[in-house]
PDB file of C-alpha atoms in Angstrom:
ATOM      1  CA  MET A  37     -46.975 -13.949 -22.017  1.00 65.00           C
ATOM      2  CA  THR A  38     -43.160 -13.696 -22.817  1.00 82.00           C
ATOM      3  CA  ALA A  39     -40.469 -16.322 -21.568  1.00 82.00           C
ATOM      4  CA  GLU A  40     -39.547 -13.384 -18.712  1.00 81.00           C
ATOM      5  CA  GLY A  41     -42.685 -13.131 -18.085  1.00 84.00           C
ATOM      6  CA  VAL A  42     -42.767 -16.612 -17.403  1.00 84.00           C
ATOM      7  CA  CYS A  43     -39.594 -16.863 -14.872  1.00 83.00           C
ATOM      8  CA  ALA A  44     -40.543 -13.784 -13.357  1.00 85.00           C
ATOM      9  CA  PHE A  45     -43.924 -15.426 -12.592  1.00 86.00           C
ATOM     10  CA  PHE A  46     -42.297 -18.426 -11.061  1.00 81.00           C
ATOM     11  CA  GLU A  47     -39.794 -16.599  -9.186  1.00 83.00           C
ATOM     12  CA  ARG A  48     -42.635 -14.482  -7.549  1.00 82.00           C
ATOM     13  CA  GLU A  49     -44.431 -18.073  -6.783  1.00 80.00           C
ATOM     14  CA  ARG A  50     -41.066 -19.459  -4.923  1.00 73.00           C
ATOM     15  CA  LYS A  51     -40.674 -16.887  -3.161  1.00 71.00           C
ATOM     16  CA  ARG A  52     -44.084 -16.856  -2.028  1.00 70.00           C
ATOM     17  CA  MET A  53     -44.466 -20.312  -1.487  1.00 68.00           C
ATOM     18  CA  TYR A  54     -40.784 -21.214   0.059  1.00 68.00           C
ATOM     19  CA  ASN A  55     -39.811 -18.320   1.918  1.00 62.00           C
ATOM     20  CA  PHE A  56     -41.532 -18.672   5.212  1.00 68.00           C
ATOM     21  CA  LYS A  57     -40.035 -17.453   9.184  1.00 76.00           C
ATOM     22  CA  HIS A  58     -37.701 -19.756  11.052  1.00 78.00           C
ATOM     23  CA  LEU A  59     -37.301 -18.742  14.870  1.00 83.00           C
ATOM     24  CA  LYS A  60     -33.731 -16.776  15.318  1.00 83.00           C
ATOM     25  CA  GLY A  61     -31.342 -19.613  16.047  1.00 84.00           C
ATOM     26  CA  CYS A  62     -33.114 -22.511  13.844  1.00 85.00           C
ATOM     27  CA  THR A  63     -30.478 -25.057  13.421  1.00 85.00           C
ATOM     28  CA  CYS A  64     -32.752 -26.561  10.570  1.00 86.00           C
ATOM     29  CA  VAL A  65     -30.833 -27.366   7.014  1.00 89.00           C
ATOM     30  CA  VAL A  66     -32.183 -24.309   4.976  1.00 84.00           C
ATOM     31  CA  CYS A  67     -30.859 -22.241   8.025  1.00 86.00           C
ATOM     32  CA  TRP A  68     -27.554 -23.685   8.595  1.00 90.00           C
ATOM     33  CA  SER A  69     -26.555 -23.694   4.966  1.00 90.00           C
ATOM     34  CA  ALA A  70     -27.750 -19.856   4.208  1.00 87.00           C
ATOM     35  CA  ALA A  71     -26.070 -19.050   6.962  1.00 90.00           C
ATOM     36  CA  PHE A  72     -22.617 -21.316   5.755  1.00 94.00           C
ATOM     37  CA  HIS A  73     -23.445 -19.500   2.587  1.00 93.00           C
ATOM     38  CA  ARG A  74     -22.903 -16.173   3.711  1.00 92.00           C
ATOM     39  CA  GLN A  75     -20.122 -16.983   5.662  1.00 96.00           C
ATOM     40  CA  MET A  76     -17.981 -18.452   2.624  1.00 96.00           C
ATOM     41  CA  HIS A  77     -19.332 -15.222   0.913  1.00 95.00           C
ATOM     42  CA  ASP A  78     -17.916 -13.115   3.387  1.00 95.00           C
ATOM     43  CA  ARG A  79     -14.307 -15.214   3.066  1.00 96.00           C
ATOM     44  CA  ASN A  80     -14.906 -14.780  -0.412  1.00 95.00           C
ATOM     45  CA  GLU A  81     -14.827 -10.875   0.030  1.00 94.00           C
ATOM     46  CA  LYS A  82     -12.469 -10.545   2.337  1.00 94.00           C
ATOM     47  CA  ARG A  83      -9.656 -12.153   0.177  1.00 93.00           C
ATOM     48  CA  ALA A  84     -10.960 -11.105  -2.978  1.00 93.00           C
ATOM     49  CA  GLU A  85      -9.920  -6.945  -1.329  1.00 91.00           C
ATOM     50  CA  ARG A  86      -6.662  -8.345  -0.175  1.00 87.00           C
ATOM     51  CA  CYS A  87      -5.577  -9.857  -3.587  1.00 87.00           C
ATOM     52  CA  ARG A  88      -6.097  -6.652  -5.065  1.00 88.00           C
ATOM     53  CA  GLN A  89      -4.416  -4.555  -2.419  1.00 85.00           C
ATOM     54  CA  LEU A  90      -1.752  -7.406  -2.650  1.00 82.00           C
ATOM     55  CA  LEU A  91      -1.739  -6.609  -7.129  1.00 84.00           C
ATOM     56  CA  ALA A  92      -2.413  -2.906  -6.402  1.00 85.00           C
ATOM     57  CA  ASN A  93       1.291  -2.648  -3.699  1.00 81.00           C
ATOM     58  CA  PRO A  94       3.395  -5.925  -4.285  1.00 74.00           C
ATOM     59  CA  GLU A  95       5.226  -5.199  -1.302  1.00 73.00           C
ATOM     60  CA  THR A  96       3.416  -5.042   1.708  1.00 71.00           C
ATOM     61  CA  ALA A  97       2.811  -8.695   0.558  1.00 70.00           C
ATOM     62  CA  LEU A  98       6.522  -9.755   1.700  1.00 71.00           C
ATOM     63  CA  THR A  99       7.622 -10.044   5.462  1.00 70.00           C
ATOM     64  CA  PRO A 100      10.590  -8.032   6.157  1.00 70.00           C
ATOM     65  CA  ALA A 101      12.862 -11.663   5.659  1.00 69.00           C
ATOM     66  CA  GLN A 102      11.057 -11.861   2.584  1.00 69.00           C
ATOM     67  CA  GLY A 103      12.345  -8.750   1.313  1.00 68.00           C
ATOM     68  CA  ASN A 104      15.677  -8.455   2.475  1.00 72.00           C
ATOM     69  CA  PHE A 105      16.133 -12.346   0.593  1.00 73.00           C
ATOM     70  CA  PHE A 106      15.342 -10.697  -2.537  1.00 69.00           C
ATOM     71  CA  ALA A 107      17.125  -7.336  -2.243  1.00 74.00           C
ATOM     72  CA  GLN A 108      20.443  -9.984  -1.671  1.00 75.00           C
ATOM     73  CA  LEU A 109      19.298 -11.611  -4.983  1.00 73.00           C
ATOM     74  CA  ASP A 110      19.149  -8.691  -6.856  1.00 77.00           C
ATOM     75  CA  GLU A 111      22.345  -7.674  -5.466  1.00 77.00           C
ATOM     76  CA  VAL A 112      23.935 -11.042  -6.600  1.00 77.00           C
ATOM     77  CA  ALA A 113      22.108 -10.633 -10.645  1.00 74.00           C
ATOM     78  CA  GLN A 114      23.858  -7.285 -10.586  1.00 69.00           C
TER      79      GLN A 114
END
């Protein structure tokens, strides 16, 4: 059996042994950790999307006051 086959076997066994069903609203550490992981993953995805938007269009990141400040700096520099 190859190394990939062994890994696949143990992954199937792990899923078979440990993927039992919890009741809805279960607050055990396994369910809480999974919910926490999902929440952090979603938060990271939203943050990454916002970063991509800002990198594509940096002007959207500035408030009007910040935009005015940088416009004044540009005028002074000229």
